[in-house]
């Protein structure tokens, strides 16, 4: 089942989807890679063709490039401003671009990765909890706060949860770990030379900073403030 909430075109939302029983399916790199591909190919009115081409030509090393080309010829359903794939859930910061865009995008991604994992494991049934969670981002402060929260989320398992409550110690090492983690948008926000085909609409965040160093300073200041340990980000 997919959430039937009415989303508003042009508005931003925090999207969160968790696996049933918190099974860490995305601790497996091949599963995380496939979900990452789903984020890329699913954000298009041509997603059906793109997924189909990739499935039918899976032995062709150039198949993903062609599938991306097919997807990019369609219209985007959403802007993906930030994302992070965790072992048993994922976070997205989305802007709805067309009617039902958020719902359609999440449905396509969740269906694609569920089919992949079910076939691989010779199993049937749902992969995710029945409804994904969504929260309307109604202030600029919350938009910026959420971008940091999503980008730092991978630290939970690659470094530890101390970032949620204390200062980010040994920042140079933490930053490198975030940049090296392939399944989140942190590498884009913290490295000005890093491109990410999944992302669009990020200018609403980045235009508020002089450069990536300025955003990095904001991340560190955020982690040192009281807001970093509050629960106003609704989902763990």
mmCIF file with all atom_site columns, N, CA, C and O in Angstrom, residues 72-127:
data_model
loop_
_atom_site.group_PDB
_atom_site.id
_atom_site.type_symbol
_atom_site.label_atom_id
_atom_site.label_alt_id
_atom_site.label_comp_id
_atom_site.label_asym_id
_atom_site.label_entity_id
_atom_site.label_seq_id
_atom_site.pdbx_PDB_ins_code
_atom_site.Cartn_x
_atom_site.Cartn_y
_atom_site.Cartn_z
_atom_site.occupancy
_atom_site.B_iso_or_equiv
_atom_site.pdbx_formal_charge
_atom_site.auth_seq_id
_atom_site.auth_comp_id
_atom_site.auth_asym_id
_atom_site.auth_atom_id
_atom_site.pdbx_PDB_model_num
ATOM 1   N N  . UNK A 1 72  ? 15.670 10.321  -18.611 1.00 0.00 ? 72  UNK A N  1
ATOM 2   C CA . UNK A 1 72  ? 15.862 11.774  -18.675 1.00 0.00 ? 72  UNK A CA 1
ATOM 3   C C  . UNK A 1 72  ? 15.054 12.434  -19.794 1.00 0.00 ? 72  UNK A C  1
ATOM 4   O O  . UNK A 1 72  ? 14.865 13.648  -19.782 1.00 0.00 ? 72  UNK A O  1
ATOM 5   N N  . UNK A 1 73  ? 14.564 11.646  -20.742 1.00 0.00 ? 73  UNK A N  1
ATOM 6   C CA . UNK A 1 73  ? 13.719 12.194  -21.809 1.00 0.00 ? 73  UNK A CA 1
ATOM 7   C C  . UNK A 1 73  ? 12.291 12.443  -21.314 1.00 0.00 ? 73  UNK A C  1
ATOM 8   O O  . UNK A 1 73  ? 11.525 13.145  -21.976 1.00 0.00 ? 73  UNK A O  1
ATOM 9   N N  . UNK A 1 74  ? 11.940 11.855  -20.180 1.00 0.00 ? 74  UNK A N  1
ATOM 10  C CA . UNK A 1 74  ? 10.629 12.104  -19.601 1.00 0.00 ? 74  UNK A CA 1
ATOM 11  C C  . UNK A 1 74  ? 10.632 13.322  -18.700 1.00 0.00 ? 74  UNK A C  1
ATOM 12  O O  . UNK A 1 74  ? 11.659 13.973  -18.506 1.00 0.00 ? 74  UNK A O  1
ATOM 13  N N  . UNK A 1 75  ? 9.492  13.626  -18.131 1.00 0.00 ? 75  UNK A N  1
ATOM 14  C CA . UNK A 1 75  ? 9.372  14.752  -17.208 1.00 0.00 ? 75  UNK A CA 1
ATOM 15  C C  . UNK A 1 75  ? 9.561  14.260  -15.778 1.00 0.00 ? 75  UNK A C  1
ATOM 16  O O  . UNK A 1 75  ? 9.098  13.187  -15.401 1.00 0.00 ? 75  UNK A O  1
ATOM 17  N N  . UNK A 1 76  ? 10.254 15.056  -14.980 1.00 0.00 ? 76  UNK A N  1
ATOM 18  C CA . UNK A 1 76  ? 10.472 14.702  -13.584 1.00 0.00 ? 76  UNK A CA 1
ATOM 19  C C  . UNK A 1 76  ? 9.161  14.743  -12.808 1.00 0.00 ? 76  UNK A C  1
ATOM 20  O O  . UNK A 1 76  ? 8.307  15.594  -13.030 1.00 0.00 ? 76  UNK A O  1
ATOM 21  N N  . UNK A 1 77  ? 9.029  13.824  -11.876 1.00 0.00 ? 77  UNK A N  1
ATOM 22  C CA . UNK A 1 77  ? 7.884  13.793  -10.971 1.00 0.00 ? 77  UNK A CA 1
ATOM 23  C C  . UNK A 1 77  ? 8.142  14.675  -9.757  1.00 0.00 ? 77  UNK A C  1
ATOM 24  O O  . UNK A 1 77  ? 7.223  15.318  -9.233  1.00 0.00 ? 77  UNK A O  1
ATOM 25  N N  . UNK A 1 78  ? 9.392  14.697  -9.322  1.00 0.00 ? 78  UNK A N  1
ATOM 26  C CA . UNK A 1 78  ? 9.791  15.440  -8.118  1.00 0.00 ? 78  UNK A CA 1
ATOM 27  C C  . UNK A 1 78  ? 11.197 15.985  -8.315  1.00 0.00 ? 78  UNK A C  1
ATOM 28  O O  . UNK A 1 78  ? 11.937 15.525  -9.183  1.00 0.00 ? 78  UNK A O  1
ATOM 29  N N  . UNK A 1 79  ? 11.556 16.960  -7.507  1.00 0.00 ? 79  UNK A N  1
ATOM 30  C CA . UNK A 1 79  ? 12.961 17.300  -7.299  1.00 0.00 ? 79  UNK A CA 1
ATOM 31  C C  . UNK A 1 79  ? 13.426 16.523  -6.086  1.00 0.00 ? 79  UNK A C  1
ATOM 32  O O  . UNK A 1 79  ? 12.733 16.488  -5.053  1.00 0.00 ? 79  UNK A O  1
ATOM 33  N N  . UNK A 1 80  ? 14.593 15.883  -6.202  1.00 0.00 ? 80  UNK A N  1
ATOM 34  C CA . UNK A 1 80  ? 15.201 15.191  -5.065  1.00 0.00 ? 80  UNK A CA 1
ATOM 35  C C  . UNK A 1 80  ? 16.341 16.070  -4.578  1.00 0.00 ? 80  UNK A C  1
ATOM 36  O O  . UNK A 1 80  ? 17.369 16.197  -5.235  1.00 0.00 ? 80  UNK A O  1
ATOM 37  N N  . UNK A 1 81  ? 16.147 16.711  -3.435  1.00 0.00 ? 81  UNK A N  1
ATOM 38  C CA . UNK A 1 81  ? 17.135 17.649  -2.922  1.00 0.00 ? 81  UNK A CA 1
ATOM 39  C C  . UNK A 1 81  ? 18.178 16.960  -2.055  1.00 0.00 ? 81  UNK A C  1
ATOM 40  O O  . UNK A 1 81  ? 19.347 17.348  -2.062  1.00 0.00 ? 81  UNK A O  1
ATOM 41  N N  . UNK A 1 82  ? 17.766 15.965  -1.291  1.00 0.00 ? 82  UNK A N  1
ATOM 42  C CA . UNK A 1 82  ? 18.671 15.198  -0.424  1.00 0.00 ? 82  UNK A CA 1
ATOM 43  C C  . UNK A 1 82  ? 18.137 13.780  -0.301  1.00 0.00 ? 82  UNK A C  1
ATOM 44  O O  . UNK A 1 82  ? 16.932 13.550  -0.419  1.00 0.00 ? 82  UNK A O  1
ATOM 45  N N  . UNK A 1 83  ? 19.047 12.844  -0.040  1.00 0.00 ? 83  UNK A N  1
ATOM 46  C CA . UNK A 1 83  ? 18.619 11.470  0.199   1.00 0.00 ? 83  UNK A CA 1
ATOM 47  C C  . UNK A 1 83  ? 19.686 10.749  1.011   1.00 0.00 ? 83  UNK A C  1
ATOM 48  O O  . UNK A 1 83  ? 20.857 11.125  1.010   1.00 0.00 ? 83  UNK A O  1
ATOM 49  N N  . UNK A 1 84  ? 19.269 9.731   1.721   1.00 0.00 ? 84  UNK A N  1
ATOM 50  C CA . UNK A 1 84  ? 20.216 8.821   2.366   1.00 0.00 ? 84  UNK A CA 1
ATOM 51  C C  . UNK A 1 84  ? 19.565 7.449   2.462   1.00 0.00 ? 84  UNK A C  1
ATOM 52  O O  . UNK A 1 84  ? 18.399 7.327   2.846   1.00 0.00 ? 84  UNK A O  1
ATOM 53  N N  . UNK A 1 85  ? 20.320 6.442   2.077   1.00 0.00 ? 85  UNK A N  1
ATOM 54  C CA . UNK A 1 85  ? 19.874 5.053   2.161   1.00 0.00 ? 85  UNK A CA 1
ATOM 55  C C  . UNK A 1 85  ? 20.561 4.423   3.364   1.00 0.00 ? 85  UNK A C  1
ATOM 56  O O  . UNK A 1 85  ? 21.786 4.356   3.434   1.00 0.00 ? 85  UNK A O  1
ATOM 57  N N  . UNK A 1 86  ? 19.761 3.971   4.310   1.00 0.00 ? 86  UNK A N  1
ATOM 58  C CA . UNK A 1 86  ? 20.251 3.356   5.536   1.00 0.00 ? 86  UNK A CA 1
ATOM 59  C C  . UNK A 1 86  ? 19.996 1.853   5.459   1.00 0.00 ? 86  UNK A C  1
ATOM 60  O O  . UNK A 1 86  ? 19.276 1.386   4.575   1.00 0.00 ? 86  UNK A O  1
ATOM 61  N N  . UNK A 1 87  ? 20.560 1.051   6.375   1.00 0.00 ? 87  UNK A N  1
ATOM 62  C CA . UNK A 1 87  ? 20.373 -0.397  6.278   1.00 0.00 ? 87  UNK A CA 1
ATOM 63  C C  . UNK A 1 87  ? 18.922 -0.849  6.231   1.00 0.00 ? 87  UNK A C  1
ATOM 64  O O  . UNK A 1 87  ? 18.592 -1.787  5.493   1.00 0.00 ? 87  UNK A O  1
ATOM 65  N N  . UNK A 1 88  ? 18.023 -0.189  6.983   1.00 0.00 ? 88  UNK A N  1
ATOM 66  C CA . UNK A 1 88  ? 16.639 -0.653  7.015   1.00 0.00 ? 88  UNK A CA 1
ATOM 67  C C  . UNK A 1 88  ? 15.613 0.425   6.670   1.00 0.00 ? 88  UNK A C  1
ATOM 68  O O  . UNK A 1 88  ? 14.404 0.232   6.879   1.00 0.00 ? 88  UNK A O  1
ATOM 69  N N  . UNK A 1 89  ? 16.061 1.554   6.143   1.00 0.00 ? 89  UNK A N  1
ATOM 70  C CA . UNK A 1 89  ? 15.126 2.607   5.748   1.00 0.00 ? 89  UNK A CA 1
ATOM 71  C C  . UNK A 1 89  ? 15.841 3.619   4.850   1.00 0.00 ? 89  UNK A C  1
ATOM 72  O O  . UNK A 1 89  ? 17.055 3.531   4.647   1.00 0.00 ? 89  UNK A O  1
ATOM 73  N N  . UNK A 1 90  ? 15.071 4.550   4.325   1.00 0.00 ? 90  UNK A N  1
ATOM 74  C CA . UNK A 1 90  ? 15.685 5.641   3.573   1.00 0.00 ? 90  UNK A CA 1
ATOM 75  C C  . UNK A 1 90  ? 14.959 6.949   3.859   1.00 0.00 ? 90  UNK A C  1
ATOM 76  O O  . UNK A 1 90  ? 13.796 6.964   4.264   1.00 0.00 ? 90  UNK A O  1
ATOM 77  N N  . UNK A 1 91  ? 15.686 8.042   3.670   1.00 0.00 ? 91  UNK A N  1
ATOM 78  C CA . UNK A 1 91  ? 15.151 9.394   3.806   1.00 0.00 ? 91  UNK A CA 1
ATOM 79  C C  . UNK A 1 91  ? 15.253 10.118  2.458   1.00 0.00 ? 91  UNK A C  1
ATOM 80  O O  . UNK A 1 91  ? 16.246 9.957   1.735   1.00 0.00 ? 91  UNK A O  1
ATOM 81  N N  . UNK A 1 92  ? 14.255 10.927  2.176   1.00 0.00 ? 92  UNK A N  1
ATOM 82  C CA . UNK A 1 92  ? 14.276 11.775  0.991   1.00 0.00 ? 92  UNK A CA 1
ATOM 83  C C  . UNK A 1 92  ? 13.747 13.163  1.348   1.00 0.00 ? 92  UNK A C  1
ATOM 84  O O  . UNK A 1 92  ? 12.809 13.285  2.146   1.00 0.00 ? 92  UNK A O  1
ATOM 85  N N  . UNK A 1 93  ? 14.331 14.190  0.749   1.00 0.00 ? 93  UNK A N  1
ATOM 86  C CA . UNK A 1 93  ? 13.762 15.534  0.795   1.00 0.00 ? 93  UNK A CA 1
ATOM 87  C C  . UNK A 1 93  ? 13.308 15.831  -0.622  1.00 0.00 ? 93  UNK A C  1
ATOM 88  O O  . UNK A 1 93  ? 14.139 15.968  -1.524  1.00 0.00 ? 93  UNK A O  1
ATOM 89  N N  . UNK A 1 94  ? 11.999 15.900  -0.827  1.00 0.00 ? 94  UNK A N  1
ATOM 90  C CA . UNK A 1 94  ? 11.431 16.019  -2.170  1.00 0.00 ? 94  UNK A CA 1
ATOM 91  C C  . UNK A 1 94  ? 10.609 17.289  -2.334  1.00 0.00 ? 94  UNK A C  1
ATOM 92  O O  . UNK A 1 94  ? 10.006 17.782  -1.380  1.00 0.00 ? 94  UNK A O  1
ATOM 93  N N  . UNK A 1 95  ? 10.563 17.762  -3.560  1.00 0.00 ? 95  UNK A N  1
ATOM 94  C CA . UNK A 1 95  ? 9.627  18.805  -3.963  1.00 0.00 ? 95  UNK A CA 1
ATOM 95  C C  . UNK A 1 95  ? 8.708  18.213  -5.024  1.00 0.00 ? 95  UNK A C  1
ATOM 96  O O  . UNK A 1 95  ? 9.182  17.682  -6.033  1.00 0.00 ? 95  UNK A O  1
ATOM 97  N N  . UNK A 1 96  ? 7.414  18.286  -4.792  1.00 0.00 ? 96  UNK A N  1
ATOM 98  C CA . UNK A 1 96  ? 6.475  17.743  -5.779  1.00 0.00 ? 96  UNK A CA 1
ATOM 99  C C  . UNK A 1 96  ? 6.408  18.675  -6.992  1.00 0.00 ? 96  UNK A C  1
ATOM 100 O O  . UNK A 1 96  ? 6.159  19.870  -6.854  1.00 0.00 ? 96  UNK A O  1
ATOM 101 N N  . UNK A 1 97  ? 6.623  18.106  -8.181  1.00 0.00 ? 97  UNK A N  1
ATOM 102 C CA . UNK A 1 97  ? 6.624  18.890  -9.414  1.00 0.00 ? 97  UNK A CA 1
ATOM 103 C C  . UNK A 1 97  ? 5.351  18.725  -10.233 1.00 0.00 ? 97  UNK A C  1
ATOM 104 O O  . UNK A 1 97  ? 5.020  19.589  -11.043 1.00 0.00 ? 97  UNK A O  1
ATOM 105 N N  . UNK A 1 98  ? 4.660  17.614  -10.065 1.00 0.00 ? 98  UNK A N  1
ATOM 106 C CA . UNK A 1 98  ? 3.406  17.387  -10.784 1.00 0.00 ? 98  UNK A CA 1
ATOM 107 C C  . UNK A 1 98  ? 2.433  16.675  -9.865  1.00 0.00 ? 98  UNK A C  1
ATOM 108 O O  . UNK A 1 98  ? 2.823  16.103  -8.858  1.00 0.00 ? 98  UNK A O  1
ATOM 109 N N  . UNK A 1 99  ? 1.165  16.739  -10.203 1.00 0.00 ? 99  UNK A N  1
ATOM 110 C CA . UNK A 1 99  ? 0.129  16.132  -9.376  1.00 0.00 ? 99  UNK A CA 1
ATOM 111 C C  . UNK A 1 99  ? 0.424  14.655  -9.124  1.00 0.00 ? 99  UNK A C  1
ATOM 112 O O  . UNK A 1 99  ? 0.710  13.904  -10.063 1.00 0.00 ? 99  UNK A O  1
ATOM 113 N N  . UNK A 1 100 ? 0.402  14.253  -7.863  1.00 0.00 ? 100 UNK A N  1
ATOM 114 C CA . UNK A 1 100 ? 0.695  12.877  -7.430  1.00 0.00 ? 100 UNK A CA 1
ATOM 115 C C  . UNK A 1 100 ? 2.158  12.480  -7.657  1.00 0.00 ? 100 UNK A C  1
ATOM 116 O O  . UNK A 1 100 ? 2.494  11.295  -7.612  1.00 0.00 ? 100 UNK A O  1
ATOM 117 N N  . UNK A 1 101 ? 3.021  13.454  -7.883  1.00 0.00 ? 101 UNK A N  1
ATOM 118 C CA . UNK A 1 101 ? 4.413  13.156  -8.173  1.00 0.00 ? 101 UNK A CA 1
ATOM 119 C C  . UNK A 1 101 ? 5.114  12.417  -7.045  1.00 0.00 ? 101 UNK A C  1
ATOM 120 O O  . UNK A 1 101 ? 5.830  11.445  -7.288  1.00 0.00 ? 101 UNK A O  1
ATOM 121 N N  . UNK A 1 102 ? 4.926  12.876  -5.800  1.00 0.00 ? 102 UNK A N  1
ATOM 122 C CA . UNK A 1 102 ? 5.590  12.226  -4.669  1.00 0.00 ? 102 UNK A CA 1
ATOM 123 C C  . UNK A 1 102 ? 5.121  10.786  -4.535  1.00 0.00 ? 102 UNK A C  1
ATOM 124 O O  . UNK A 1 102 ? 5.925  9.853   -4.428  1.00 0.00 ? 102 UNK A O  1
ATOM 125 N N  . UNK A 1 103 ? 3.811  10.592  -4.545  1.00 0.00 ? 103 UNK A N  1
ATOM 126 C CA . UNK A 1 103 ? 3.252  9.250   -4.388  1.00 0.00 ? 103 UNK A CA 1
ATOM 127 C C  . UNK A 1 103 ? 3.699  8.327   -5.513  1.00 0.00 ? 103 UNK A C  1
ATOM 128 O O  . UNK A 1 103 ? 4.095  7.173   -5.277  1.00 0.00 ? 103 UNK A O  1
ATOM 129 N N  . UNK A 1 104 ? 3.646  8.810   -6.748  1.00 0.00 ? 104 UNK A N  1
ATOM 130 C CA . UNK A 1 104 ? 4.040  7.982   -7.890  1.00 0.00 ? 104 UNK A CA 1
ATOM 131 C C  . UNK A 1 104 ? 5.522  7.621   -7.825  1.00 0.00 ? 104 UNK A C  1
ATOM 132 O O  . UNK A 1 104 ? 5.909  6.479   -8.107  1.00 0.00 ? 104 UNK A O  1
ATOM 133 N N  . UNK A 1 105 ? 6.345  8.582   -7.452  1.00 0.00 ? 105 UNK A N  1
ATOM 134 C CA . UNK A 1 105 ? 7.783  8.333   -7.372  1.00 0.00 ? 105 UNK A CA 1
ATOM 135 C C  . UNK A 1 105 ? 8.098  7.276   -6.319  1.00 0.00 ? 105 UNK A C  1
ATOM 136 O O  . UNK A 1 105 ? 8.836  6.316   -6.588  1.00 0.00 ? 105 UNK A O  1
ATOM 137 N N  . UNK A 1 106 ? 7.566  7.435   -5.118  1.00 0.00 ? 106 UNK A N  1
ATOM 138 C CA . UNK A 1 106 ? 7.840  6.475   -4.045  1.00 0.00 ? 106 UNK A CA 1
ATOM 139 C C  . UNK A 1 106 ? 7.306  5.097   -4.426  1.00 0.00 ? 106 UNK A C  1
ATOM 140 O O  . UNK A 1 106 ? 7.968  4.078   -4.194  1.00 0.00 ? 106 UNK A O  1
ATOM 141 N N  . UNK A 1 107 ? 6.132  5.048   -5.022  1.00 0.00 ? 107 UNK A N  1
ATOM 142 C CA . UNK A 1 107 ? 5.559  3.760   -5.424  1.00 0.00 ? 107 UNK A CA 1
ATOM 143 C C  . UNK A 1 107 ? 6.468  3.059   -6.433  1.00 0.00 ? 107 UNK A C  1
ATOM 144 O O  . UNK A 1 107 ? 6.732  1.855   -6.310  1.00 0.00 ? 107 UNK A O  1
ATOM 145 N N  . UNK A 1 108 ? 6.959  3.782   -7.429  1.00 0.00 ? 108 UNK A N  1
ATOM 146 C CA . UNK A 1 108 ? 7.816  3.186   -8.453  1.00 0.00 ? 108 UNK A CA 1
ATOM 147 C C  . UNK A 1 108 ? 9.122  2.679   -7.852  1.00 0.00 ? 108 UNK A C  1
ATOM 148 O O  . UNK A 1 108 ? 9.592  1.591   -8.193  1.00 0.00 ? 108 UNK A O  1
ATOM 149 N N  . UNK A 1 109 ? 9.713  3.469   -6.972  1.00 0.00 ? 109 UNK A N  1
ATOM 150 C CA . UNK A 1 109 ? 10.982 3.056   -6.349  1.00 0.00 ? 109 UNK A CA 1
ATOM 151 C C  . UNK A 1 109 ? 10.788 1.846   -5.444  1.00 0.00 ? 109 UNK A C  1
ATOM 152 O O  . UNK A 1 109 ? 11.557 0.875   -5.505  1.00 0.00 ? 109 UNK A O  1
ATOM 153 N N  . UNK A 1 110 ? 9.761  1.893   -4.589  1.00 0.00 ? 110 UNK A N  1
ATOM 154 C CA . UNK A 1 110 ? 9.541  0.797   -3.659  1.00 0.00 ? 110 UNK A CA 1
ATOM 155 C C  . UNK A 1 110 ? 9.165  -0.491  -4.382  1.00 0.00 ? 110 UNK A C  1
ATOM 156 O O  . UNK A 1 110 ? 9.597  -1.584  -3.992  1.00 0.00 ? 110 UNK A O  1
ATOM 157 N N  . UNK A 1 111 ? 8.370  -0.370  -5.436  1.00 0.00 ? 111 UNK A N  1
ATOM 158 C CA . UNK A 1 111 ? 7.990  -1.553  -6.206  1.00 0.00 ? 111 UNK A CA 1
ATOM 159 C C  . UNK A 1 111 ? 9.201  -2.152  -6.905  1.00 0.00 ? 111 UNK A C  1
ATOM 160 O O  . UNK A 1 111 ? 9.391  -3.378  -6.905  1.00 0.00 ? 111 UNK A O  1
ATOM 161 N N  . UNK A 1 112 ? 10.038 -1.309  -7.484  1.00 0.00 ? 112 UNK A N  1
ATOM 162 C CA . UNK A 1 112 ? 11.217 -1.780  -8.213  1.00 0.00 ? 112 UNK A CA 1
ATOM 163 C C  . UNK A 1 112 ? 12.170 -2.542  -7.296  1.00 0.00 ? 112 UNK A C  1
ATOM 164 O O  . UNK A 1 112 ? 12.606 -3.659  -7.623  1.00 0.00 ? 112 UNK A O  1
ATOM 165 N N  . UNK A 1 113 ? 12.498 -1.951  -6.144  1.00 0.00 ? 113 UNK A N  1
ATOM 166 C CA . UNK A 1 113 ? 13.473 -2.606  -5.264  1.00 0.00 ? 113 UNK A CA 1
ATOM 167 C C  . UNK A 1 113 ? 12.869 -3.845  -4.605  1.00 0.00 ? 113 UNK A C  1
ATOM 168 O O  . UNK A 1 113 ? 13.569 -4.840  -4.377  1.00 0.00 ? 113 UNK A O  1
ATOM 169 N N  . UNK A 1 114 ? 11.572 -3.826  -4.321  1.00 0.00 ? 114 UNK A N  1
ATOM 170 C CA . UNK A 1 114 ? 10.930 -5.002  -3.732  1.00 0.00 ? 114 UNK A CA 1
ATOM 171 C C  . UNK A 1 114 ? 10.965 -6.179  -4.700  1.00 0.00 ? 114 UNK A C  1
ATOM 172 O O  . UNK A 1 114 ? 11.255 -7.321  -4.300  1.00 0.00 ? 114 UNK A O  1
ATOM 173 N N  . UNK A 1 115 ? 10.683 -5.917  -5.986  1.00 0.00 ? 115 UNK A N  1
ATOM 174 C CA . UNK A 1 115 ? 10.743 -6.984  -6.988  1.00 0.00 ? 115 UNK A CA 1
ATOM 175 C C  . UNK A 1 115 ? 12.155 -7.540  -7.099  1.00 0.00 ? 115 UNK A C  1
ATOM 176 O O  . UNK A 1 115 ? 12.353 -8.761  -7.183  1.00 0.00 ? 115 UNK A O  1
ATOM 177 N N  . UNK A 1 116 ? 13.131 -6.673  -7.101  1.00 0.00 ? 116 UNK A N  1
ATOM 178 C CA . UNK A 1 116 ? 14.522 -7.107  -7.223  1.00 0.00 ? 116 UNK A CA 1
ATOM 179 C C  . UNK A 1 116 ? 14.920 -8.019  -6.068  1.00 0.00 ? 116 UNK A C  1
ATOM 180 O O  . UNK A 1 116 ? 15.478 -9.098  -6.261  1.00 0.00 ? 116 UNK A O  1
ATOM 181 N N  . UNK A 1 117 ? 14.628 -7.599  -4.832  1.00 0.00 ? 117 UNK A N  1
ATOM 182 C CA . UNK A 1 117 ? 15.017 -8.375  -3.657  1.00 0.00 ? 117 UNK A CA 1
ATOM 183 C C  . UNK A 1 117 ? 14.218 -9.675  -3.575  1.00 0.00 ? 117 UNK A C  1
ATOM 184 O O  . UNK A 1 117 ? 14.752 -10.733 -3.218  1.00 0.00 ? 117 UNK A O  1
ATOM 185 N N  . UNK A 1 118 ? 12.932 -9.619  -3.928  1.00 0.00 ? 118 UNK A N  1
ATOM 186 C CA . UNK A 1 118 ? 12.121 -10.833 -3.876  1.00 0.00 ? 118 UNK A CA 1
ATOM 187 C C  . UNK A 1 118 ? 12.613 -11.883 -4.868  1.00 0.00 ? 118 UNK A C  1
ATOM 188 O O  . UNK A 1 118 ? 12.688 -13.074 -4.545  1.00 0.00 ? 118 UNK A O  1
ATOM 189 N N  . UNK A 1 119 ? 12.935 -11.455 -6.084  1.00 0.00 ? 119 UNK A N  1
ATOM 190 C CA . UNK A 1 119 ? 13.443 -12.404 -7.078  1.00 0.00 ? 119 UNK A CA 1
ATOM 191 C C  . UNK A 1 119 ? 14.782 -12.976 -6.625  1.00 0.00 ? 119 UNK A C  1
ATOM 192 O O  . UNK A 1 119 ? 15.027 -14.189 -6.706  1.00 0.00 ? 119 UNK A O  1
ATOM 193 N N  . UNK A 1 120 ? 15.660 -12.119 -6.135  1.00 0.00 ? 120 UNK A N  1
ATOM 194 C CA . UNK A 1 120 ? 16.983 -12.562 -5.700  1.00 0.00 ? 120 UNK A CA 1
ATOM 195 C C  . UNK A 1 120 ? 16.898 -13.561 -4.557  1.00 0.00 ? 120 UNK A C  1
ATOM 196 O O  . UNK A 1 120 ? 17.667 -14.535 -4.497  1.00 0.00 ? 120 UNK A O  1
ATOM 197 N N  . UNK A 1 121 ? 15.951 -13.344 -3.653  1.00 0.00 ? 121 UNK A N  1
ATOM 198 C CA . UNK A 1 121 ? 15.834 -14.200 -2.463  1.00 0.00 ? 121 UNK A CA 1
ATOM 199 C C  . UNK A 1 121 ? 14.760 -15.271 -2.604  1.00 0.00 ? 121 UNK A C  1
ATOM 200 O O  . UNK A 1 121 ? 14.488 -15.999 -1.639  1.00 0.00 ? 121 UNK A O  1
ATOM 201 N N  . UNK A 1 122 ? 14.148 -15.342 -3.803  1.00 0.00 ? 122 UNK A N  1
ATOM 202 C CA . UNK A 1 122 ? 13.098 -16.333 -4.063  1.00 0.00 ? 122 UNK A CA 1
ATOM 203 C C  . UNK A 1 122 ? 12.006 -16.266 -2.994  1.00 0.00 ? 122 UNK A C  1
ATOM 204 O O  . UNK A 1 122 ? 11.649 -17.270 -2.359  1.00 0.00 ? 122 UNK A O  1
ATOM 205 N N  . UNK A 1 123 ? 11.490 -15.079 -2.791  1.00 0.00 ? 123 UNK A N  1
ATOM 206 C CA . UNK A 1 123 ? 10.480 -14.863 -1.766  1.00 0.00 ? 123 UNK A CA 1
ATOM 207 C C  . UNK A 1 123 ? 9.346  -14.024 -2.334  1.00 0.00 ? 123 UNK A C  1
ATOM 208 O O  . UNK A 1 123 ? 9.447  -13.456 -3.433  1.00 0.00 ? 123 UNK A O  1
ATOM 209 N N  . UNK A 1 124 ? 8.246  -13.949 -1.590  1.00 0.00 ? 124 UNK A N  1
ATOM 210 C CA . UNK A 1 124 ? 7.101  -13.137 -1.950  1.00 0.00 ? 124 UNK A CA 1
ATOM 211 C C  . UNK A 1 124 ? 6.770  -12.210 -0.795  1.00 0.00 ? 124 UNK A C  1
ATOM 212 O O  . UNK A 1 124 ? 7.201  -12.418 0.331   1.00 0.00 ? 124 UNK A O  1
ATOM 213 N N  . UNK A 1 125 ? 5.975  -11.180 -1.085  1.00 0.00 ? 125 UNK A N  1
ATOM 214 C CA . UNK A 1 125 ? 5.508  -10.312 -0.023  1.00 0.00 ? 125 UNK A CA 1
ATOM 215 C C  . UNK A 1 125 ? 6.084  -8.919  -0.077  1.00 0.00 ? 125 UNK A C  1
ATOM 216 O O  . UNK A 1 125 ? 6.905  -8.587  -0.934  1.00 0.00 ? 125 UNK A O  1
ATOM 217 N N  . UNK A 1 126 ? 5.649  -8.104  0.855   1.00 0.00 ? 126 UNK A N  1
ATOM 218 C CA . UNK A 1 126 ? 6.041  -6.699  0.900   1.00 0.00 ? 126 UNK A CA 1
ATOM 219 C C  . UNK A 1 126 ? 7.441  -6.556  1.484   1.00 0.00 ? 126 UNK A C  1
ATOM 220 O O  . UNK A 1 126 ? 7.877  -7.357  2.317   1.00 0.00 ? 126 UNK A O  1
ATOM 221 N N  . UNK A 1 127 ? 8.126  -5.532  1.048   1.00 0.00 ? 127 UNK A N  1
ATOM 222 C CA . UNK A 1 127 ? 9.447  -5.209  1.580   1.00 0.00 ? 127 UNK A CA 1
ATOM 223 C C  . UNK A 1 127 ? 9.362  -4.108  2.625   1.00 0.00 ? 127 UNK A C  1
ATOM 224 O O  . UNK A 1 127 ? 10.045 -4.147  3.648   1.00 0.00 ? 127 UNK A O  1
#
